[in-house]
Amino acid sequence: MNHVAADWEGHSVEELKDRWRRSHVYLYSQADSTNTRAKHLARSGSMPGTIVVADAQAAGRGIANRRWHSPAGSGLYLSLILRPARVPNARLIPLLAGLGAARAAERTAAGVRVELKWPNDLIVNDRKLGGVLVEASWAAEAPVWLVIGVGINVHLQTADFPNELQSVATSLDAAAGRRVSRLALADALIPELEAACDVLPERLDEQRLQRIAQRDWLQNRRCVLERPGDERLSGVAAGIGPDGALVFIPDTGPPVAVSVGRVRTDHLLTPDY
Ligand code: BTN
């Protein structure tokens, strides 16, 4: 299931180490999941800054164990290992990483506007472009390691997605109307992720809060909130707080700050994407 590769996008692993200024880069022509590979590496002591990239994933994963459609040569499937000294608020990591990924995607595909759907989705033109999957191992309240996985649809066209995703998914090529480089996207993404997660805050500062608010796709949208073990609530999303919680105003009752859950809108109804 896991096939190591000597190169990716025409560059050898040694060239990519130089290009991305790090000593540990692992390439796969096919991996089960770059997050799974990165977690194994992290458990066996791999350095912070280690990058895992796959051309295809046989068992790409999204949040809530959903499948991440990862055909060969079509998307960016990348995971980064970090070992931060402190993680005062883990809820912020997907948001900060998502912000970094949105900035990287926009720089690579000029003219494309990338929004964020709380808590971990990248959205373009009301469709899902990509997502972030953060996994961690904790000991005594401190993280031993973090794996930040980013999946971005790059070269996929509508027909390349499974039927049930065709009306809700998009890619950078489709949005830009031209072929976007996966290598340039990885070049832009890696420093954005590292900068976003360099010193992890407990609360979002004004600048980050504003940057996220400017891209908040859910803002003022009617949606249905689903929380584990709770009934569904209809209402309106009203922004993201400094603690990373989604502010949700139910049709009846007072506003709630949602830390864990998901929201579905009329636009993105597919349950598994
Ligand atoms: C989501 O939308 O739920 C998150 C999707 C994250 C997919 C990426 S692809 C690279 C990394 N490896 C995985 O198996 N998942 C993440």
mmCIF file of N, CA, C and O in Angstrom, residues 140-238:
data_model
loop_
_atom_site.group_PDB
_atom_site.id
_atom_site.type_symbol
_atom_site.label_atom_id
_atom_site.label_comp_id
_atom_site.label_asym_id
_atom_site.label_seq_id
_atom_site.Cartn_x
_atom_site.Cartn_y
_atom_site.Cartn_z
ATOM 1 N N ALA A 140 0.741 14.399 29.537
ATOM 2 C CA ALA A 140 0.657 15.376 30.620
ATOM 3 C C ALA A 140 0.323 16.771 30.085
ATOM 4 O O ALA A 140 1.010 17.745 30.372
ATOM 5 N N GLU A 141 -0.704 16.844 29.261
ATOM 6 C CA GLU A 141 -1.236 18.100 28.747
ATOM 7 C C GLU A 141 -0.326 18.827 27.766
ATOM 8 O O GLU A 141 -0.674 19.889 27.269
ATOM 9 N N ALA A 142 0.842 18.280 27.494
ATOM 10 C CA ALA A 142 1.709 18.917 26.492
ATOM 11 C C ALA A 142 1.753 17.999 25.267
ATOM 12 O O ALA A 142 1.777 16.774 25.422
ATOM 13 N N PRO A 143 1.758 18.570 24.080
ATOM 14 C CA PRO A 143 1.796 17.698 22.903
ATOM 15 C C PRO A 143 3.190 17.143 22.705
ATOM 16 O O PRO A 143 4.183 17.847 22.857
ATOM 17 N N VAL A 144 3.272 15.875 22.404
ATOM 18 C CA VAL A 144 4.560 15.277 22.077
ATOM 19 C C VAL A 144 4.863 15.590 20.608
ATOM 20 O O VAL A 144 5.977 15.914 20.245
ATOM 21 N N TRP A 145 3.843 15.485 19.796
ATOM 22 C CA TRP A 145 3.973 15.886 18.400
ATOM 23 C C TRP A 145 2.620 16.269 17.829
ATOM 24 O O TRP A 145 1.575 15.889 18.365
ATOM 25 N N LEU A 146 2.683 17.039 16.764
ATOM 26 C CA LEU A 146 1.479 17.368 15.991
ATOM 27 C C LEU A 146 1.739 16.953 14.563
ATOM 28 O O LEU A 146 2.871 17.102 14.072
ATOM 29 N N VAL A 147 0.721 16.461 13.900
ATOM 30 C CA VAL A 147 0.807 16.255 12.450
ATOM 31 C C VAL A 147 -0.277 17.124 11.821
ATOM 32 O O VAL A 147 -1.453 17.017 12.184
ATOM 33 N N ILE A 148 0.157 18.002 10.936
ATOM 34 C CA ILE A 148 -0.813 18.855 10.240
ATOM 35 C C ILE A 148 -0.892 18.369 8.802
ATOM 36 O O ILE A 148 0.093 18.441 8.054
ATOM 37 N N GLY A 149 -2.037 17.830 8.434
ATOM 38 C CA GLY A 149 -2.220 17.313 7.074
ATOM 39 C C GLY A 149 -3.097 18.261 6.279
ATOM 40 O O GLY A 149 -4.121 18.731 6.777
ATOM 41 N N VAL A 150 -2.658 18.540 5.064
ATOM 42 C CA VAL A 150 -3.451 19.416 4.189
ATOM 43 C C VAL A 150 -3.708 18.682 2.878
ATOM 44 O O VAL A 150 -2.789 18.122 2.272
ATOM 45 N N GLY A 151 -4.969 18.677 2.470
ATOM 46 C CA GLY A 151 -5.336 18.119 1.167
ATOM 47 C C GLY A 151 -5.974 19.211 0.338
ATOM 48 O O GLY A 151 -6.910 19.876 0.808
ATOM 49 N N ILE A 152 -5.443 19.440 -0.847
ATOM 50 C CA ILE A 152 -6.020 20.467 -1.739
ATOM 51 C C ILE A 152 -6.216 19.842 -3.121
ATOM 52 O O ILE A 152 -5.286 19.247 -3.690
ATOM 53 N N ASN A 153 -7.428 19.957 -3.638
ATOM 54 C CA ASN A 153 -7.706 19.485 -4.995
ATOM 55 C C ASN A 153 -7.047 20.449 -5.971
ATOM 56 O O ASN A 153 -7.342 21.642 -5.953
ATOM 57 N N VAL A 154 -6.162 19.932 -6.811
ATOM 58 C CA VAL A 154 -5.437 20.837 -7.718
ATOM 59 C C VAL A 154 -5.874 20.620 -9.168
ATOM 60 O O VAL A 154 -6.437 21.516 -9.802
ATOM 61 N N HIS A 155 -5.623 19.423 -9.703
ATOM 62 C CA HIS A 155 -5.899 19.224 -11.136
ATOM 63 C C HIS A 155 -7.235 18.535 -11.404
ATOM 64 O O HIS A 155 -7.542 18.238 -12.562
ATOM 65 N N LEU A 156 -8.017 18.240 -10.379
ATOM 66 C CA LEU A 156 -9.254 17.483 -10.625
ATOM 67 C C LEU A 156 -10.287 18.336 -11.366
ATOM 68 O O LEU A 156 -10.457 19.520 -11.066
ATOM 69 N N GLN A 157 -10.949 17.700 -12.306
ATOM 70 C CA GLN A 157 -12.101 18.316 -12.958
ATOM 71 C C GLN A 157 -13.352 17.628 -12.411
ATOM 72 O O GLN A 157 -13.256 16.569 -11.783
ATOM 73 N N THR A 158 -14.509 18.230 -12.673
ATOM 74 C CA THR A 158 -15.751 17.715 -12.061
ATOM 75 C C THR A 158 -15.888 16.202 -12.200
ATOM 76 O O THR A 158 -16.188 15.503 -11.225
ATOM 77 N N ALA A 159 -15.633 15.691 -13.404
ATOM 78 C CA ALA A 159 -15.861 14.259 -13.654
ATOM 79 C C ALA A 159 -14.885 13.370 -12.868
ATOM 80 O O ALA A 159 -15.115 12.163 -12.744
ATOM 81 N N ASP A 160 -13.808 13.958 -12.358
ATOM 82 C CA ASP A 160 -12.825 13.166 -11.607
ATOM 83 C C ASP A 160 -13.289 12.863 -10.182
ATOM 84 O O ASP A 160 -12.708 12.014 -9.506
ATOM 85 N N PHE A 161 -14.292 13.613 -9.707
ATOM 86 C CA PHE A 161 -14.775 13.380 -8.342
ATOM 87 C C PHE A 161 -15.849 12.296 -8.374
ATOM 88 O O PHE A 161 -16.572 12.145 -9.366
ATOM 89 N N PRO A 162 -16.007 11.541 -7.281
ATOM 90 C CA PRO A 162 -17.134 10.606 -7.206
ATOM 91 C C PRO A 162 -18.442 11.393 -7.380
ATOM 92 O O PRO A 162 -18.508 12.576 -7.028
ATOM 93 N N ASN A 163 -19.475 10.699 -7.916
ATOM 94 C CA ASN A 163 -20.752 11.363 -8.229
ATOM 95 C C ASN A 163 -21.262 12.266 -7.119
ATOM 96 O O ASN A 163 -21.679 13.389 -7.368
ATOM 97 N N GLU A 164 -21.211 11.742 -5.883
ATOM 98 C CA GLU A 164 -21.848 12.479 -4.793
ATOM 99 C C GLU A 164 -21.087 13.758 -4.434
ATOM 100 O O GLU A 164 -21.597 14.611 -3.720
ATOM 101 N N LEU A 165 -19.860 13.881 -4.944
ATOM 102 C CA LEU A 165 -19.081 15.085 -4.625
ATOM 103 C C LEU A 165 -19.087 16.110 -5.765
ATOM 104 O O LEU A 165 -18.627 17.239 -5.592
ATOM 105 N N GLN A 166 -19.616 15.690 -6.926
ATOM 106 C CA GLN A 166 -19.436 16.543 -8.107
ATOM 107 C C GLN A 166 -20.065 17.922 -7.971
ATOM 108 O O GLN A 166 -19.570 18.881 -8.545
ATOM 109 N N SER A 167 -21.130 18.035 -7.188
ATOM 110 C CA SER A 167 -21.773 19.354 -7.070
ATOM 111 C C SER A 167 -21.238 20.158 -5.890
ATOM 112 O O SER A 167 -21.642 21.298 -5.691
ATOM 113 N N VAL A 168 -20.358 19.550 -5.101
ATOM 114 C CA VAL A 168 -19.885 20.283 -3.914
ATOM 115 C C VAL A 168 -18.363 20.485 -3.890
ATOM 116 O O VAL A 168 -17.866 21.200 -3.030
ATOM 117 N N ALA A 169 -17.649 19.855 -4.834
ATOM 118 C CA ALA A 169 -16.179 19.939 -4.798
ATOM 119 C C ALA A 169 -15.659 20.788 -5.950
ATOM 120 O O ALA A 169 -16.301 20.909 -6.991
ATOM 121 N N THR A 170 -14.502 21.377 -5.748
ATOM 122 C CA THR A 170 -13.830 22.075 -6.844
ATOM 123 C C THR A 170 -12.323 21.880 -6.706
ATOM 124 O O THR A 170 -11.853 21.205 -5.794
ATOM 125 N N SER A 171 -11.592 22.455 -7.663
ATOM 126 C CA SER A 171 -10.130 22.343 -7.627
ATOM 127 C C SER A 171 -9.526 23.687 -8.008
ATOM 128 O O SER A 171 -10.221 24.567 -8.554
ATOM 129 N N LEU A 172 -8.228 23.822 -7.765
ATOM 130 C CA LEU A 172 -7.569 25.090 -8.123
ATOM 131 C C LEU A 172 -7.572 25.294 -9.631
ATOM 132 O O LEU A 172 -7.788 26.410 -10.109
ATOM 133 N N ASP A 173 -7.324 24.220 -10.399
ATOM 134 C CA ASP A 173 -7.354 24.362 -11.869
ATOM 135 C C ASP A 173 -8.722 24.855 -12.338
ATOM 136 O O ASP A 173 -8.820 25.756 -13.176
ATOM 137 N N ALA A 174 -9.783 24.229 -11.795
ATOM 138 C CA ALA A 174 -11.142 24.601 -12.220
ATOM 139 C C ALA A 174 -11.420 26.058 -11.866
ATOM 140 O O ALA A 174 -11.994 26.802 -12.667
ATOM 141 N N ALA A 175 -10.969 26.485 -10.684
ATOM 142 C CA ALA A 175 -11.256 27.856 -10.256
ATOM 143 C C ALA A 175 -10.405 28.866 -11.014
ATOM 144 O O ALA A 175 -10.870 29.966 -11.352
ATOM 145 N N ALA A 176 -9.157 28.502 -11.298
ATOM 146 C CA ALA A 176 -8.250 29.460 -11.955
ATOM 147 C C ALA A 176 -8.424 29.448 -13.471
ATOM 148 O O ALA A 176 -8.018 30.389 -14.158
ATOM 149 N N GLY A 177 -8.998 28.372 -13.992
ATOM 150 C CA GLY A 177 -9.140 28.261 -15.450
ATOM 151 C C GLY A 177 -7.812 28.022 -16.138
ATOM 152 O O GLY A 177 -7.638 28.320 -17.322
ATOM 153 N N ARG A 178 -6.857 27.499 -15.423
ATOM 154 C CA ARG A 178 -5.564 27.138 -16.009
ATOM 155 C C ARG A 178 -4.919 26.077 -15.121
ATOM 156 O O ARG A 178 -5.423 25.818 -14.029
ATOM 157 N N ARG A 179 -3.788 25.521 -15.586
ATOM 158 C CA ARG A 179 -3.127 24.485 -14.791
ATOM 159 C C ARG A 179 -2.257 25.145 -13.715
ATOM 160 O O ARG A 179 -1.378 25.950 -14.018
ATOM 161 N N VAL A 180 -2.540 24.788 -12.478
ATOM 162 C CA VAL A 180 -1.811 25.357 -11.332
ATOM 163 C C VAL A 180 -0.759 24.340 -10.904
ATOM 164 O O VAL A 180 -0.997 23.135 -10.944
ATOM 165 N N SER A 181 0.408 24.835 -10.488
ATOM 166 C CA SER A 181 1.507 23.923 -10.158
ATOM 167 C C SER A 181 1.389 23.389 -8.722
ATOM 168 O O SER A 181 1.312 24.165 -7.762
ATOM 169 N N ARG A 182 1.416 22.061 -8.588
ATOM 170 C CA ARG A 182 1.402 21.467 -7.243
ATOM 171 C C ARG A 182 2.689 21.814 -6.493
ATOM 172 O O ARG A 182 2.684 22.000 -5.279
ATOM 173 N N LEU A 183 3.795 21.867 -7.247
ATOM 174 C CA LEU A 183 5.075 22.175 -6.606
ATOM 175 C C LEU A 183 5.060 23.605 -6.041
ATOM 176 O O LEU A 183 5.461 23.837 -4.900
ATOM 177 N N ALA A 184 4.580 24.551 -6.848
ATOM 178 C CA ALA A 184 4.519 25.945 -6.376
ATOM 179 C C ALA A 184 3.579 26.049 -5.177
ATOM 180 O O ALA A 184 3.834 26.825 -4.238
ATOM 181 N N LEU A 185 2.521 25.247 -5.188
ATOM 182 C CA LEU A 185 1.585 25.269 -4.055
ATOM 183 C C LEU A 185 2.279 24.737 -2.791
ATOM 184 O O LEU A 185 2.160 25.330 -1.717
ATOM 185 N N ALA A 186 3.016 23.646 -2.935
ATOM 186 C CA ALA A 186 3.750 23.105 -1.772
ATOM 187 C C ALA A 186 4.803 24.109 -1.304
ATOM 188 O O ALA A 186 4.974 24.320 -0.094
ATOM 189 N N ASP A 187 5.487 24.752 -2.251
ATOM 190 C CA ASP A 187 6.505 25.767 -1.891
ATOM 191 C C ASP A 187 5.891 26.876 -1.030
ATOM 192 O O ASP A 187 6.508 27.373 -0.096
ATOM 193 N N ALA A 188 4.670 27.273 -1.395
ATOM 194 C CA ALA A 188 4.014 28.372 -0.660
ATOM 195 C C ALA A 188 3.404 27.864 0.649
ATOM 196 O O ALA A 188 3.390 28.574 1.658
ATOM 197 N N LEU A 189 2.917 26.629 0.624
ATOM 198 C CA LEU A 189 2.183 26.095 1.784
ATOM 199 C C LEU A 189 3.093 25.824 2.989
ATOM 200 O O LEU A 189 2.739 26.159 4.126
ATOM 201 N N ILE A 190 4.251 25.244 2.742
ATOM 202 C CA ILE A 190 5.092 24.795 3.863
ATOM 203 C C ILE A 190 5.471 25.971 4.781
ATOM 204 O O ILE A 190 5.229 25.909 5.996
ATOM 205 N N PRO A 191 6.019 27.078 4.234
ATOM 206 C CA PRO A 191 6.334 28.192 5.151
ATOM 207 C C PRO A 191 5.096 28.815 5.788
ATOM 208 O O PRO A 191 5.153 29.260 6.932
ATOM 209 N N GLU A 192 3.974 28.817 5.073
ATOM 210 C CA GLU A 192 2.740 29.364 5.672
ATOM 211 C C GLU A 192 2.328 28.525 6.880
ATOM 212 O O GLU A 192 1.943 29.060 7.914
ATOM 213 N N LEU A 193 2.392 27.186 6.744
ATOM 214 C CA LEU A 193 1.996 26.321 7.866
ATOM 215 C C LEU A 193 2.946 26.512 9.040
ATOM 216 O O LEU A 193 2.522 26.587 10.195
ATOM 217 N N GLU A 194 4.240 26.603 8.732
ATOM 218 C CA GLU A 194 5.207 26.745 9.824
ATOM 219 C C GLU A 194 5.050 28.089 10.524
ATOM 220 O O GLU A 194 5.121 28.160 11.749
ATOM 221 N N ALA A 195 4.798 29.135 9.746
ATOM 222 C CA ALA A 195 4.616 30.458 10.367
ATOM 223 C C ALA A 195 3.328 30.472 11.188
ATOM 224 O O ALA A 195 3.292 31.005 12.304
ATOM 225 N N ALA A 196 2.271 29.845 10.661
ATOM 226 C CA ALA A 196 0.976 29.860 11.355
ATOM 227 C C ALA A 196 1.081 29.147 12.702
ATOM 228 O O ALA A 196 0.415 29.525 13.661
ATOM 229 N N CYS A 197 1.907 28.112 12.770
ATOM 230 C CA CYS A 197 1.947 27.283 13.978
ATOM 231 C C CYS A 197 3.254 27.450 14.747
ATOM 232 O O CYS A 197 3.570 26.633 15.610
ATOM 233 N N ASP A 198 3.988 28.508 14.464
ATOM 234 C CA ASP A 198 5.291 28.730 15.086
ATOM 235 C C ASP A 198 5.135 28.886 16.601
ATOM 236 O O ASP A 198 5.683 28.119 17.387
ATOM 237 N N VAL A 199 4.371 29.903 17.004
ATOM 238 C CA VAL A 199 4.051 30.056 18.420
ATOM 239 C C VAL A 199 2.534 30.008 18.503
ATOM 240 O O VAL A 199 1.857 30.918 18.018
ATOM 241 N N LEU A 200 2.024 28.942 19.077
ATOM 242 C CA LEU A 200 0.568 28.772 19.070
ATOM 243 C C LEU A 200 -0.053 29.561 20.227
ATOM 244 O O LEU A 200 0.345 29.390 21.386
ATOM 245 N N PRO A 201 -0.996 30.428 19.916
ATOM 246 C CA PRO A 201 -1.572 31.281 20.962
ATOM 247 C C PRO A 201 -2.720 30.581 21.693
ATOM 248 O O PRO A 201 -3.222 29.550 21.250
ATOM 249 N N GLU A 202 -3.134 31.179 22.800
ATOM 250 C CA GLU A 202 -4.320 30.683 23.492
ATOM 251 C C GLU A 202 -5.567 31.278 22.858
ATOM 252 O O GLU A 202 -6.615 30.644 22.787
ATOM 253 N N ARG A 203 -5.419 32.532 22.413
ATOM 254 C CA ARG A 203 -6.519 33.215 21.739
ATOM 255 C C ARG A 203 -5.991 33.884 20.477
ATOM 256 O O ARG A 203 -4.818 34.222 20.404
ATOM 257 N N LEU A 204 -6.868 34.073 19.510
ATOM 258 C CA LEU A 204 -6.459 34.722 18.260
ATOM 259 C C LEU A 204 -6.270 36.211 18.526
ATOM 260 O O LEU A 204 -7.129 36.845 19.146
ATOM 261 N N ASP A 205 -5.139 36.766 18.063
ATOM 262 C CA ASP A 205 -4.972 38.211 18.207
ATOM 263 C C ASP A 205 -5.837 38.909 17.154
ATOM 264 O O ASP A 205 -6.405 38.276 16.264
ATOM 265 N N GLU A 206 -5.892 40.238 17.287
ATOM 266 C CA GLU A 206 -6.783 41.037 16.429
ATOM 267 C C GLU A 206 -6.497 40.786 14.944
ATOM 268 O O GLU A 206 -7.411 40.632 14.139
ATOM 269 N N GLN A 207 -5.195 40.725 14.597
ATOM 270 C CA GLN A 207 -4.837 40.573 13.174
ATOM 271 C C GLN A 207 -5.318 39.222 12.625
ATOM 272 O O GLN A 207 -5.939 39.156 11.557
ATOM 273 N N ARG A 208 -5.071 38.153 13.377
ATOM 274 C CA ARG A 208 -5.487 36.827 12.901
ATOM 275 C C ARG A 208 -7.012 36.699 12.890
ATOM 276 O O ARG A 208 -7.587 36.084 11.999
ATOM 277 N N LEU A 209 -7.629 37.286 13.913
ATOM 278 C CA LEU A 209 -9.090 37.238 13.991
ATOM 279 C C LEU A 209 -9.693 37.909 12.759
ATOM 280 O O LEU A 209 -10.635 37.401 12.138
ATOM 281 N N GLN A 210 -9.093 39.044 12.405
ATOM 282 C CA GLN A 210 -9.599 39.790 11.247
ATOM 283 C C GLN A 210 -9.359 39.020 9.943
ATOM 284 O O GLN A 210 -10.221 38.942 9.080
ATOM 285 N N ARG A 211 -8.161 38.424 9.837
ATOM 286 C CA ARG A 211 -7.848 37.655 8.623
ATOM 287 C C ARG A 211 -8.803 36.481 8.462
ATOM 288 O O ARG A 211 -9.199 36.140 7.350
ATOM 289 N N ILE A 212 -9.140 35.845 9.578
ATOM 290 C CA ILE A 212 -10.083 34.716 9.511
ATOM 291 C C ILE A 212 -11.487 35.240 9.202
ATOM 292 O O ILE A 212 -12.196 34.687 8.355
ATOM 293 N N ALA A 213 -11.862 36.341 9.844
ATOM 294 C CA ALA A 213 -13.215 36.891 9.617
ATOM 295 C C ALA A 213 -13.400 37.262 8.141
ATOM 296 O O ALA A 213 -14.462 37.051 7.566
ATOM 297 N N GLN A 214 -12.334 37.795 7.529
ATOM 298 C CA GLN A 214 -12.434 38.193 6.110
ATOM 299 C C GLN A 214 -12.681 36.995 5.187
ATOM 300 O O GLN A 214 -13.126 37.162 4.065
ATOM 301 N N ARG A 215 -12.341 35.816 5.672
ATOM 302 C CA ARG A 215 -12.506 34.612 4.833
ATOM 303 C C ARG A 215 -13.595 33.691 5.355
ATOM 304 O O ARG A 215 -13.708 32.558 4.907
ATOM 305 N N ASP A 216 -14.344 34.152 6.343
ATOM 306 C CA ASP A 216 -15.307 33.272 7.025
ATOM 307 C C ASP A 216 -16.519 33.024 6.118
ATOM 308 O O ASP A 216 -17.444 33.829 6.057
ATOM 309 N N TRP A 217 -16.510 31.873 5.472
ATOM 310 C CA TRP A 217 -17.565 31.553 4.490
ATOM 311 C C TRP A 217 -18.926 31.399 5.155
ATOM 312 O O TRP A 217 -19.967 31.643 4.544
ATOM 313 N N LEU A 218 -18.935 30.981 6.428
ATOM 314 C CA LEU A 218 -20.212 30.721 7.114
ATOM 315 C C LEU A 218 -20.893 32.000 7.604
ATOM 316 O O LEU A 218 -22.083 31.975 7.906
ATOM 317 N N GLN A 219 -20.117 33.078 7.714
ATOM 318 C CA GLN A 219 -20.635 34.313 8.311
ATOM 319 C C GLN A 219 -22.010 34.673 7.750
ATOM 320 O O GLN A 219 -22.171 34.811 6.537
ATOM 321 N N ASN A 220 -22.981 34.810 8.638
ATOM 322 C CA ASN A 220 -24.366 35.203 8.296
ATOM 323 C C ASN A 220 -25.115 34.176 7.454
ATOM 324 O O ASN A 220 -26.156 34.504 6.899
ATOM 325 N N ARG A 221 -24.592 32.991 7.310
ATOM 326 C CA ARG A 221 -25.330 31.976 6.544
ATOM 327 C C ARG A 221 -26.260 31.192 7.453
ATOM 328 O O ARG A 221 -25.882 30.848 8.574
ATOM 329 N N ARG A 222 -27.401 30.852 6.909
ATOM 330 C CA ARG A 222 -28.312 29.958 7.628
ATOM 331 C C ARG A 222 -27.701 28.558 7.590
ATOM 332 O O ARG A 222 -27.213 28.114 6.556
ATOM 333 N N CYS A 223 -27.719 27.883 8.703
ATOM 334 C CA CYS A 223 -27.174 26.528 8.708
ATOM 335 C C CYS A 223 -27.779 25.684 9.818
ATOM 336 O O CYS A 223 -28.540 26.181 10.644
ATOM 337 N N VAL A 224 -27.430 24.420 9.760
ATOM 338 C CA VAL A 224 -27.885 23.479 10.786
ATOM 339 C C VAL A 224 -26.653 23.036 11.562
ATOM 340 O O VAL A 224 -25.659 22.606 10.968
ATOM 341 N N LEU A 225 -26.725 23.176 12.864
ATOM 342 C CA LEU A 225 -25.594 22.797 13.722
ATOM 343 C C LEU A 225 -25.787 21.370 14.218
ATOM 344 O O LEU A 225 -26.854 21.024 14.734
ATOM 345 N N GLU A 226 -24.758 20.553 14.047
ATOM 346 C CA GLU A 226 -24.799 19.177 14.564
ATOM 347 C C GLU A 226 -23.678 19.034 15.588
ATOM 348 O O GLU A 226 -22.507 19.225 15.249
ATOM 349 N N ARG A 227 -24.089 18.737 16.824
ATOM 350 C CA ARG A 227 -23.077 18.527 17.868
ATOM 351 C C ARG A 227 -23.183 17.109 18.376
ATOM 352 O O ARG A 227 -24.297 16.569 18.471
ATOM 353 N N PRO A 228 -22.034 16.492 18.724
ATOM 354 C CA PRO A 228 -22.092 15.105 19.189
ATOM 355 C C PRO A 228 -23.072 14.964 20.356
ATOM 356 O O PRO A 228 -23.006 15.746 21.297
ATOM 357 N N GLY A 229 -23.977 14.002 20.245
ATOM 358 C CA GLY A 229 -24.908 13.708 21.326
ATOM 359 C C GLY A 229 -25.964 14.772 21.549
ATOM 360 O O GLY A 229 -26.602 14.801 22.601
ATOM 361 N N ASP A 230 -26.148 15.655 20.583
ATOM 362 C CA ASP A 230 -27.081 16.772 20.760
ATOM 363 C C ASP A 230 -28.075 16.773 19.603
ATOM 364 O O ASP A 230 -27.777 16.251 18.530
ATOM 365 N N GLU A 231 -29.244 17.413 19.824
ATOM 366 C CA GLU A 231 -30.161 17.495 18.682
ATOM 367 C C GLU A 231 -29.659 18.562 17.713
ATOM 368 O O GLU A 231 -28.848 19.407 18.090
ATOM 369 N N ARG A 232 -30.163 18.514 16.467
ATOM 370 C CA ARG A 232 -29.739 19.502 15.475
ATOM 371 C C ARG A 232 -30.425 20.827 15.751
ATOM 372 O O ARG A 232 -31.585 20.856 16.144
ATOM 373 N N LEU A 233 -29.692 21.902 15.529
ATOM 374 C CA LEU A 233 -30.254 23.230 15.744
ATOM 375 C C LEU A 233 -30.174 24.020 14.448
ATOM 376 O O LEU A 233 -29.116 24.062 13.808
ATOM 377 N N SER A 234 -31.263 24.680 14.061
ATOM 378 C CA SER A 234 -31.213 25.566 12.895
ATOM 379 C C SER A 234 -30.934 26.977 13.381
ATOM 380 O O SER A 234 -31.407 27.378 14.444
ATOM 381 N N GLY A 235 -30.193 27.717 12.577
ATOM 382 C CA GLY A 235 -29.886 29.089 12.977
ATOM 383 C C GLY A 235 -28.951 29.750 11.989
ATOM 384 O O GLY A 235 -28.894 29.369 10.819
ATOM 385 N N VAL A 236 -28.203 30.720 12.490
ATOM 386 C CA VAL A 236 -27.314 31.507 11.631
ATOM 387 C C VAL A 236 -25.924 31.519 12.262
ATOM 388 O O VAL A 236 -25.796 31.687 13.478
ATOM 389 N N ALA A 237 -24.897 31.344 11.428
ATOM 390 C CA ALA A 237 -23.515 31.435 11.931
ATOM 391 C C ALA A 237 -23.146 32.910 12.037
ATOM 392 O O ALA A 237 -23.449 33.698 11.141
ATOM 393 N N ALA A 238 -22.520 33.267 13.144
ATOM 394 C CA ALA A 238 -22.283 34.691 13.395
ATOM 395 C C ALA A 238 -20.819 34.983 13.718
ATOM 396 O O ALA A 238 -20.516 35.870 14.502
#
